[in-house]
Amino acid sequence: MAVYGGIEAGGTKFLCMVAGGPQDIRAETRFPTTEPDATLARAIGFFHAWRQAARQPLAALGIGSFGPLDLNPASPTYGHITSTPKPGWAHVDIAGKLRAALQIPVTLDTDVNAAAVAEYRWGASQGLDSSIYFTIGTGIGAGVIIDGQPMHGLLHPEMGHIRIPHDRQADPFPGVCPFHGDCFEGLASGNALRLRWGQPAEQLPPGHPAWELEAGYIALALVNQVCSLSPKRIILGGGVMQQADLLPLVRQKTLRLLNNYVQSPTITAGIETYIVSPLLGNRSGVLGAIALAQSILDC
Ligand code: ADP
Ligand code: ZN
């Protein structure tokens, strides 16, 4: 059976995996994201070492990366990271460098589209041809599956940066997005929680007012997407969602905001199966990269 390489290239860490699928993981490693050359060299070293030890080829490499990314195959800068504020990473040809070093087919998508693909192929949205995967982590992003394919559109969705109502009397915090201040990510990311409350999200106890506010912002974003794209399921991943009280609060507030307008038994009778946790846990992104690698050879 063919085995593939997968990389989840995150702003804080890289996860690399060799696998045939979630039941056939051959090797994995993770390391911090530092400057581009050193970080990519470490990933390349991991795959080289595996091929040498296993005496087996990798059929292809998939990458799920932080962005923004150029995903237009007709563009001269296809496969490049574009305007990221992350120091050193703007305009890095991430797909090209890995292809040149490993000499195998390489494909790239956003980290969140990759996670959405993995959950569709093997996880919480299996069998549903439309879904959204949100990560509520250090930042916020979302991947979208429409008609069984990751959605790109003009560039790719940037749902972390949608605008949501911000009542400055109830929440005077100005937001942390360097581009927009109080966009969704600016108000509700792990970074926003840390700066608004003066401690990291994992230290905010259950029952802290942070969680009511946080659930309210996430519910607003979800309602916007239910009304825009009508996904058949919404998956909420990322470190902040590890706060166990948060998911039930988000479900409750989303129902309240929808106010019985969107009439589907999937939502009204089954909110617990409509807004769910990822089934692949914190491996959604890197397994999505494996799924992307498989899909190059399928077409
Ligand atoms: P990243 O987004 O950097 O890839 P994660 O998805 O792990 O990484 O998200 C990290 C964020 O999650 C941080 O802001 C951290 O404070 C927050 N976090 C981690 N664990 C918890 C927890 N148990 N409860 C709430 N927030 C958490
Ligand atoms: Zn923003």
XYZ file of C-alpha atoms and ligand atoms in Angstrom:
327
model
C 0.000 0.000 0.000
C 1.278 3.488 -0.875
C 2.468 5.758 1.905
C 2.458 9.532 1.828
C 4.130 12.418 3.555
C 2.048 15.073 5.303
C 2.996 18.382 6.895
C 0.812 20.600 9.017
C 2.748 23.845 8.813
C 1.488 25.962 11.695
C 2.549 29.387 12.836
C 3.911 27.969 16.094
C 4.693 24.340 15.235
C 5.247 21.935 12.355
C 3.771 18.408 12.452
C 5.204 15.925 9.957
C 3.799 12.457 9.325
C 4.364 9.430 7.126
C 1.141 7.449 6.745
C -1.200 5.515 4.483
C -4.167 6.863 6.496
C -5.259 7.266 10.137
C -4.995 3.505 10.772
C -1.581 3.284 9.135
C 0.662 5.916 10.722
C 4.319 4.976 10.170
C 6.133 7.937 11.732
C 5.438 11.403 13.056
C 7.324 14.300 14.568
C 6.661 17.860 15.692
C 8.963 20.818 16.197
C 8.624 24.578 16.637
C 8.283 26.841 13.601
C 11.402 29.001 13.485
C 12.818 30.735 10.414
C 11.841 29.199 7.064
C 15.087 27.563 5.878
C 15.844 25.843 9.186
C 12.220 24.732 9.661
C 11.864 23.320 6.139
C 15.289 21.635 6.423
C 14.057 19.838 9.530
C 10.944 18.599 7.727
C 12.996 17.494 4.711
C 15.442 15.693 7.032
C 12.573 13.781 8.668
C 11.227 12.486 5.323
C 14.710 11.685 3.951
C 15.541 9.705 7.088
C 12.272 7.758 6.899
C 12.809 6.830 3.242
C 16.337 5.662 3.959
C 15.393 3.608 7.015
C 12.251 2.076 5.487
C 13.813 1.648 2.025
C 10.464 2.713 0.659
C 9.380 5.700 -1.439
C 6.834 8.326 -0.455
C 4.179 8.521 -3.181
C 3.484 12.237 -2.670
C 3.595 15.014 -0.094
C 0.619 17.043 1.130
C 0.997 20.311 3.032
C -1.640 22.075 5.096
C -0.132 25.468 5.831
C -0.824 28.680 7.669
C -1.350 31.481 5.185
C -2.484 33.432 3.378
C -1.418 31.187 0.475
C -1.437 31.471 -3.304
C -3.481 28.423 -4.346
C -4.147 29.428 -7.941
C -2.377 26.809 -10.125
C -2.156 29.335 -12.978
C -0.290 31.901 -10.869
C 3.521 32.267 -11.098
C 3.615 32.316 -7.302
C 1.407 29.220 -6.846
C 2.304 27.368 -3.664
C 3.826 30.416 -1.974
C 2.885 31.852 1.393
C 1.853 35.441 0.588
C 1.323 38.344 2.980
C 1.797 36.747 6.391
C 2.942 39.042 9.195
C 4.989 36.085 10.525
C 8.616 37.309 10.365
C 10.629 35.785 7.506
C 7.756 33.735 6.063
C 6.162 36.222 3.654
C 6.607 35.092 0.011
C 8.247 31.763 0.912
C 7.765 29.142 -1.830
C 6.915 26.417 0.644
C 5.596 23.863 -1.901
C 8.436 24.516 -4.382
C 11.205 24.124 -1.806
C 9.796 20.819 -0.554
C 9.222 19.517 -4.094
C 12.799 20.362 -5.098
C 14.256 18.688 -2.029
C 12.131 15.521 -1.979
C 11.565 15.055 -5.732
C 7.963 13.853 -5.336
C 4.595 15.384 -6.278
C 3.587 18.039 -3.735
C 0.227 19.645 -3.081
C -0.715 22.486 -0.781
C -3.859 23.830 0.859
C -4.633 25.865 3.964
C -4.130 24.104 7.301
C -7.851 24.432 7.976
C -8.956 23.164 4.557
C -6.651 20.182 5.193
C -8.310 19.555 8.562
C -11.748 19.835 6.932
C -10.702 17.305 4.278
C -9.442 14.838 6.908
C -12.625 15.095 8.967
C -14.648 14.554 5.773
C -12.571 11.573 4.659
C -12.131 9.840 8.023
C -13.730 11.834 10.841
C -16.654 13.861 12.124
C -18.142 14.900 8.760
C -17.725 11.607 6.916
C -20.468 11.098 4.351
C -21.559 14.777 4.404
C -20.738 16.673 1.228
C -20.639 20.076 2.938
C -19.089 21.100 6.239
C -16.990 23.760 7.931
C -14.002 23.106 10.170
C -13.086 25.960 12.513
C -9.945 26.135 14.554
C -10.190 28.376 17.600
C -6.525 28.401 18.604
C -3.802 31.019 18.867
C -5.580 32.494 15.836
C -8.859 31.567 14.162
C -9.404 30.031 10.739
C -11.865 27.823 8.936
C -11.783 25.309 6.114
C -14.848 24.633 4.011
C -15.973 21.519 2.141
C -18.535 22.148 -0.592
C -19.725 19.293 -2.830
C -17.028 17.093 -1.309
C -14.163 19.448 -2.254
C -12.211 21.997 -0.249
C -13.451 25.428 -1.252
C -11.021 28.045 -2.588
C -12.952 30.695 -4.472
C -10.836 33.726 -5.331
C -8.077 32.880 -2.812
C -9.391 30.828 0.094
C -11.861 31.567 2.878
C -10.562 33.757 5.715
C -13.348 33.230 8.209
C -11.158 34.256 11.120
C -11.391 37.798 9.796
C -15.145 38.162 9.357
C -16.685 41.072 11.219
C -19.072 40.309 14.056
C -21.041 42.709 16.252
C -18.856 44.090 19.060
C -20.631 45.778 21.953
C -17.855 47.997 23.266
C -19.750 48.732 26.464
C -20.023 45.088 27.398
C -16.504 44.334 26.075
C -14.221 47.373 25.786
C -11.281 45.209 24.620
C -10.218 46.646 21.234
C -9.185 43.331 19.647
C -5.793 41.988 18.585
C -5.936 41.587 14.804
C -3.113 43.659 13.283
C -5.275 44.233 10.194
C -8.767 44.754 11.626
C -8.619 45.103 15.399
C -11.934 43.615 16.451
C -12.652 41.035 13.728
C -13.622 37.517 14.896
C -9.976 36.488 15.435
C -9.234 39.861 17.002
C -11.947 39.293 19.614
C -12.089 35.537 20.166
C -8.707 33.903 19.418
C -6.539 32.406 22.151
C -4.326 35.485 21.786
C -7.310 37.764 22.358
C -8.318 35.789 25.462
C -4.791 36.017 26.863
C -4.534 39.766 26.324
C -8.097 40.636 27.407
C -7.940 38.679 30.655
C -4.210 38.846 31.391
C -3.737 35.086 31.520
C -3.653 32.253 28.990
C -7.011 30.712 28.097
C -6.163 27.396 29.729
C -5.878 29.196 33.085
C -9.330 30.795 32.895
C -11.509 28.558 35.081
C -14.937 27.221 34.100
C -17.580 29.789 35.069
C -15.241 32.741 34.369
C -17.096 35.487 32.433
C -14.557 34.989 29.629
C -16.403 31.880 28.500
C -19.885 33.435 28.132
C -18.348 36.220 26.046
C -16.245 33.799 24.019
C -19.209 31.502 23.321
C -21.239 34.525 22.216
C -18.605 35.565 19.650
C -18.216 32.027 18.309
C -22.007 31.645 18.045
C -22.240 34.894 16.061
C -19.615 33.619 13.620
C -21.382 30.262 13.297
C -24.765 31.842 12.628
C -23.193 33.945 9.867
C -21.841 30.799 8.255
C -25.043 28.777 8.692
C -26.839 31.575 6.870
C -24.123 32.045 4.205
C -23.077 28.515 3.275
C -25.663 26.240 4.910
C -23.115 23.596 5.952
C -24.420 20.149 6.912
C -22.111 20.037 9.951
C -19.762 22.406 11.799
C -16.651 21.090 13.502
C -14.950 23.193 16.189
C -11.288 22.352 16.804
C -8.275 24.190 18.200
C -6.811 24.579 21.687
C -9.399 27.025 23.052
C -12.191 24.470 22.451
C -10.506 22.212 25.007
C -12.316 24.265 27.658
C -15.080 21.711 28.258
C -17.847 24.242 29.044
C -17.390 26.106 25.796
C -18.958 23.750 23.243
C -22.321 23.387 25.069
C -22.471 27.170 25.520
C -21.759 27.749 21.823
C -24.523 25.306 20.820
C -27.021 26.999 23.131
C -26.181 30.507 21.930
C -26.186 29.493 18.262
C -29.700 28.060 18.633
C -30.813 31.222 20.381
C -29.403 33.478 17.645
C -30.905 31.372 14.844
C -34.242 31.762 16.643
C -35.917 28.919 14.712
C -35.472 30.713 11.427
C -33.348 28.045 9.718
C -35.752 25.122 9.822
C -33.950 21.800 9.771
C -34.326 18.903 12.185
C -30.534 18.555 11.902
C -30.245 21.855 13.766
C -33.315 22.100 15.946
C -33.445 18.518 17.185
C -29.794 17.620 16.905
C -27.578 20.577 17.759
C -25.195 18.131 19.532
C -24.661 16.352 16.232
C -24.621 19.579 14.189
C -21.882 21.480 16.058
C -19.292 18.904 17.056
C -15.672 18.313 18.077
C -13.169 16.918 15.579
C -13.030 13.140 15.574
C -9.350 13.101 14.646
C -8.433 15.312 17.618
C -5.291 17.362 17.122
C -4.251 15.209 14.151
C -6.933 16.585 11.777
C -4.515 18.978 10.101
C -1.633 16.610 9.485
C -3.936 13.749 8.451
C -5.581 16.211 6.089
C -2.175 16.773 4.532
C -1.938 12.984 4.026
C -5.436 13.003 2.454
C -4.398 15.856 0.114
C -1.320 13.871 -0.933
C -3.507 10.844 -1.705
C -5.867 12.971 -3.724
C -3.129 14.143 -6.133
C -2.590 10.542 -7.173
C -6.354 9.852 -7.376
C -6.890 12.417 -10.128
P -2.239 26.855 17.367
O -3.490 27.625 17.118
O -1.097 27.722 17.789
O -1.888 25.897 16.283
P -3.740 25.375 19.403
O -4.841 24.978 18.493
O -3.215 24.343 20.352
O -2.448 25.918 18.647
O -4.261 26.605 20.245
C -3.478 27.254 21.177
C -4.402 28.173 21.997
O -5.295 27.367 22.754
C -3.649 29.056 22.974
O -4.174 30.367 22.868
C -3.972 28.452 24.332
O -4.040 29.442 25.337
C -5.330 27.819 24.115
N -5.561 26.625 24.961
C -4.760 25.560 25.088
N -5.288 24.670 25.970
C -6.454 25.200 26.396
C -7.465 24.781 27.324
N -7.381 23.637 27.997
N -8.533 25.585 27.507
C -8.625 26.755 26.840
N -7.703 27.208 25.991
C -6.627 26.455 25.749
Zn -8.655 40.341 11.212
